[in-house]
C-alpha positions as a printed NumPy array, in Angstrom:
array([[  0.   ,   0.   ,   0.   ],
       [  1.652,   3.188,  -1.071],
       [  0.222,   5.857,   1.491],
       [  1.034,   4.942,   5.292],
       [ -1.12 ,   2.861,   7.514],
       [ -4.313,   4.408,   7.931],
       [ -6.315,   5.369,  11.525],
       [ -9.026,   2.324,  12.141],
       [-12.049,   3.58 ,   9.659],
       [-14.482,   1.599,   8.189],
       [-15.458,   2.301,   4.189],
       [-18.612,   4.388,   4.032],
       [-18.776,   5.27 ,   0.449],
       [-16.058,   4.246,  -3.371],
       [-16.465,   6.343,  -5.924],
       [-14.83 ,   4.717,  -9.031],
       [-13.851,   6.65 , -12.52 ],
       [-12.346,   4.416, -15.334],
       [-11.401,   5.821, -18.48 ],
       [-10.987,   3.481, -21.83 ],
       [ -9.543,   4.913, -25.17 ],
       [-10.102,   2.957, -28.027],
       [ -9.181,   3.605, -32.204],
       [-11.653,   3.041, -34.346],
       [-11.421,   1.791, -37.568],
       [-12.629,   4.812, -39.057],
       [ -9.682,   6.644, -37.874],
       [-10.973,   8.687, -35.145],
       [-10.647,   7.598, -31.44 ],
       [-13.232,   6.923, -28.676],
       [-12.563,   7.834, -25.135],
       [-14.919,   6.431, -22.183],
       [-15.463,   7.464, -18.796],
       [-17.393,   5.602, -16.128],
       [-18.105,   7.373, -12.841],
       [-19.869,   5.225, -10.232],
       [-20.882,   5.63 ,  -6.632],
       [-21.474,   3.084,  -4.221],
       [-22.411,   2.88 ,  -0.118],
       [-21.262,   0.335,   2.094],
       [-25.198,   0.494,   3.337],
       [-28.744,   0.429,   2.375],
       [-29.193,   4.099,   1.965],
       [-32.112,   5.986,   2.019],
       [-32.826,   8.589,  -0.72 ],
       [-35.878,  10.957,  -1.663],
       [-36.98 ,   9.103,  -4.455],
       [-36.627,   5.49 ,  -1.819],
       [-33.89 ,   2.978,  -0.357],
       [-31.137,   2.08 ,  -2.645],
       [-29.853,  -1.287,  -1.601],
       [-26.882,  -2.054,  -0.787],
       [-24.811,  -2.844,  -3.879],
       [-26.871,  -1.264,  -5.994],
       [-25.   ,   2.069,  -7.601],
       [-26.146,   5.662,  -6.608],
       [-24.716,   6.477,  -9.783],
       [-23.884,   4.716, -12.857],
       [-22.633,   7.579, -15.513],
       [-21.128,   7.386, -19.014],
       [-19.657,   9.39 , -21.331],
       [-17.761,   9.153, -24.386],
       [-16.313,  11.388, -26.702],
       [-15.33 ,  10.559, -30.45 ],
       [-12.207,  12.44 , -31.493],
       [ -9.898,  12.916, -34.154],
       [ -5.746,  12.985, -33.708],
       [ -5.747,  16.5  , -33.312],
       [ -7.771,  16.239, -30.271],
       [-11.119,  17.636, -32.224],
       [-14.394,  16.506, -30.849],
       [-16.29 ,  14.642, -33.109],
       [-19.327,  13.158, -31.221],
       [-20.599,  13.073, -27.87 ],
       [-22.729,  10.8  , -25.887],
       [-23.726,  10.764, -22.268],
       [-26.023,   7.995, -20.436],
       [-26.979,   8.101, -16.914],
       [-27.885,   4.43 , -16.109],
       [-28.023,   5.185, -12.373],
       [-29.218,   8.627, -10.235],
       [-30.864,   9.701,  -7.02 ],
       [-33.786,  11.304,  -9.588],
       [-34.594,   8.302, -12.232],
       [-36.558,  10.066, -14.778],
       [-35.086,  13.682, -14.27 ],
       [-30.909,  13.225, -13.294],
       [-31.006,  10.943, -16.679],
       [-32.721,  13.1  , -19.309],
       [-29.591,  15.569, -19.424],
       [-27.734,  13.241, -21.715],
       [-28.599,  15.386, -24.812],
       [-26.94 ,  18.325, -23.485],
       [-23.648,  17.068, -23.702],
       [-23.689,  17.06 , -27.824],
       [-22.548,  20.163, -26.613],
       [-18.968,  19.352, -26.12 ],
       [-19.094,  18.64 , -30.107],
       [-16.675,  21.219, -31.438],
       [-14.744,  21.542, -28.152],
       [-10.517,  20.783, -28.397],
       [ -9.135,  18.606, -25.763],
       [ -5.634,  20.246, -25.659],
       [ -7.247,  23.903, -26.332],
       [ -9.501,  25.703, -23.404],
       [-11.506,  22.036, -23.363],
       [-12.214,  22.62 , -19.038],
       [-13.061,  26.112, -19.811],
       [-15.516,  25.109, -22.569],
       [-17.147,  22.67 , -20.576],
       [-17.702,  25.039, -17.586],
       [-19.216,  27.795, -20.034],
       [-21.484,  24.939, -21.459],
       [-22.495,  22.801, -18.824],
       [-21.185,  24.108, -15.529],
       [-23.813,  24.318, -12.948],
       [-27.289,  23.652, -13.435],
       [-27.046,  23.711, -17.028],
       [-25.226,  20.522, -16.386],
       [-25.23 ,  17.383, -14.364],
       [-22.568,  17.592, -11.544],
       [-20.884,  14.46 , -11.852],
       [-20.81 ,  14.195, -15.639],
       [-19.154,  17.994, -16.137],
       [-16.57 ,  17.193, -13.913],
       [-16.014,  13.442, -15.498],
       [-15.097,  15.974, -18.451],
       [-12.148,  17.084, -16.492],
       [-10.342,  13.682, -16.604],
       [-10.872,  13.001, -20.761],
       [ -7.751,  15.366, -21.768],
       [ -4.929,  13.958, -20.432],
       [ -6.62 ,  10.111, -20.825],
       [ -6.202,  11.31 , -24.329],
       [ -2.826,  12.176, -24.382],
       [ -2.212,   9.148, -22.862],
       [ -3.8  ,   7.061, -25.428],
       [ -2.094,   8.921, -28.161],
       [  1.727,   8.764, -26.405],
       [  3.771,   6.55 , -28.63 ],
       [  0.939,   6.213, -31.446],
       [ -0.33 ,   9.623, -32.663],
       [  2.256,  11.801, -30.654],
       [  5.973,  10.757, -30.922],
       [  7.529,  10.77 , -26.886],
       [ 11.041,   9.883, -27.41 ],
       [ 13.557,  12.309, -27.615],
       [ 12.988,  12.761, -31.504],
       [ 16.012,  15.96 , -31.925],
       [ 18.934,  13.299, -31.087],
       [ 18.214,  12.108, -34.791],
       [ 18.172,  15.53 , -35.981],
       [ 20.914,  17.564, -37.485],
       [ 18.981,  20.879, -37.139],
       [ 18.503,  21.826, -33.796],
       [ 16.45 ,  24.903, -34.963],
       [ 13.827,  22.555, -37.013],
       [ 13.304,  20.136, -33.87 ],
       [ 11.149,  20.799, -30.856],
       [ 11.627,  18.702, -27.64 ],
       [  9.236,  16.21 , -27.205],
       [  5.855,  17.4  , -25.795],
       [  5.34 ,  15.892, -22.575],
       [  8.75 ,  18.042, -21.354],
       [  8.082,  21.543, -19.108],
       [  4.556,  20.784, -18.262],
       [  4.73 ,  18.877, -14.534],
       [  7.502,  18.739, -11.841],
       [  9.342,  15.313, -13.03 ],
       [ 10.088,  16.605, -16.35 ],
       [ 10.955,  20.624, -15.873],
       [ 13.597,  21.386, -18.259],
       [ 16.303,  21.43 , -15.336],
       [ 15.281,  18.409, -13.624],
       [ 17.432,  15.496, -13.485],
       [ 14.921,  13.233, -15.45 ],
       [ 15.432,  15.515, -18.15 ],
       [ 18.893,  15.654, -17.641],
       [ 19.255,  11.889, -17.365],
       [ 16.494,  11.074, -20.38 ],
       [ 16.3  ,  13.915, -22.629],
       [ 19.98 ,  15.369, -22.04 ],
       [ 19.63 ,  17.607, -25.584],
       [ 16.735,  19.623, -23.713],
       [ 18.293,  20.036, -20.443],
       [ 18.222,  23.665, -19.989],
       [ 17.974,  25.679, -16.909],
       [ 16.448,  28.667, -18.582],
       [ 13.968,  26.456, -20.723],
       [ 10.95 ,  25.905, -18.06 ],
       [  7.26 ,  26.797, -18.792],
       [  6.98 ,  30.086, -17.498],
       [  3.282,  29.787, -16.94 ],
       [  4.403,  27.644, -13.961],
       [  7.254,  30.384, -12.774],
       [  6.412,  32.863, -10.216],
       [  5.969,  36.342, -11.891],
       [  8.219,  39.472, -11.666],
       [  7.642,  42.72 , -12.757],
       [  8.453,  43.707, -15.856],
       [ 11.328,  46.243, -16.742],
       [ 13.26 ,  47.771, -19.418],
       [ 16.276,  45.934, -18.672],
       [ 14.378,  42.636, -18.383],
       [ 12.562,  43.258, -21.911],
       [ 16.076,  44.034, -23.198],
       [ 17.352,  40.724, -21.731],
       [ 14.667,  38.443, -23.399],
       [ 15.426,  39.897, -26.627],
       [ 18.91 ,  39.326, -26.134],
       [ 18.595,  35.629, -25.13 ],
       [ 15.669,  34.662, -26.836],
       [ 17.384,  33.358, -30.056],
       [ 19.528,  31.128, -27.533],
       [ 16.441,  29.635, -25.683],
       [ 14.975,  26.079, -27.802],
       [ 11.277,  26.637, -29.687],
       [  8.954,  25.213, -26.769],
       [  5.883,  23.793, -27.375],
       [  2.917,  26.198, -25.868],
       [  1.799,  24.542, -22.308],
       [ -1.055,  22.274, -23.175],
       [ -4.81 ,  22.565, -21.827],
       [ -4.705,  18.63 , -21.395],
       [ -1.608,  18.608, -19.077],
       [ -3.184,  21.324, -16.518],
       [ -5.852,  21.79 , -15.099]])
């Protein structure tokens, strides 16, 4: 067990979320979420006692998308919820997400869209786990994750790979980067959207401009690897 020994507790309530990505013959890609919610009780709710066993929830939702992260289709099924006949009509709503980009503003989108009541809680914030199951699904088969400027004899025409500068393991002057990706290891080279700010001066402007042709082409910090 990873974390330490627990205090004596007894389980009261599992929430499970599973997320499946599959290719489609077609080309474009499928990615499922499950949320479900169980007690470790009978438990008794407005509409009557759930048993034991038997899910509070029971959500789905899957998005068809293309390799550029473009949302193709949406579907969303509620097969289990405290209100049968009103949580599970919302479904529809989330044809909304049609259009939407995972790696671009996707959590915003879904917020403007479907946040609150215009929405079902636990499906809009399923949402928030599909972009970086994505990116997952694509490492190694749509998105190349080795270190593909060692084979390169233009450093200007390469960019590092795109899972480097976006999460604490693999900052540009960590030592996984050093140790992994040694032609990217570069002090100067982090994602400044994760720095601490300073204000801005005349000397500092003159600076960048100095360096800037120095500093690798990064790519631009990607909506699926934040929040």
């Amino acid at each position: 067990m990873p974390l330490s020994a627990p205090a004596s507790r007894t389980l009261r309530h599992r929430r499970t979320i599973a997320v499946e990505a599959y290719s489609r013959d077609d080309g474009l890609w499928d990615i499922e979420a499950r949320l479900t919610d169980h007690k470790d009780r009978d438990f008794a709710l407005a509409t009557g006692l759930r048993k034991e066993g038997t899910p509070i929830h029971e959500l789905w939702l899957r998005l068809t998308i293309d390799e550029a992260f473009e949302v193709h289709d949406a579907e969303a099924v509620s097969d289990w919820v405290p209100y049968p006949g009103i949580c599970d009509q919302i479904g529809p709503r989330y044809r909304q997400l049609i259009g939407l980009n995972l790696r671009r503003g996707f959590r915003r989108g879904v917020r403007e869209r479907l946040g609150g009541a215009a929405g079902c809680t636990h499906l809009t914030e399923l949402c928030s786990v599909l972009p970086t199951a994505a990116i997952q699904a694509f490492a190694g088969v749509v998105i190349d994750t080795p270190d593909t400027a060692l084979a390169s004899n233009d450093a200007e025409d390469s960019a590092p790979p795109f899972q480097l500068g976006h999460c604490h393991a693999l900052r540009f002057d960590g030592e996984a980067v050093r140790r992994f990706y040694p032609r990217w290891f570069n002090g100067r080279a982090n994602d400044r959207a994760n720095e601490p700010t300073t204000p801005v001066t005349s000397e500092a402007v003159r600076d960048a401009a100095s360096t800037r042709e120095l500093e690798p082409k990064l790519p631009t910090q990607q909506e699926g690897n934040h929040a």
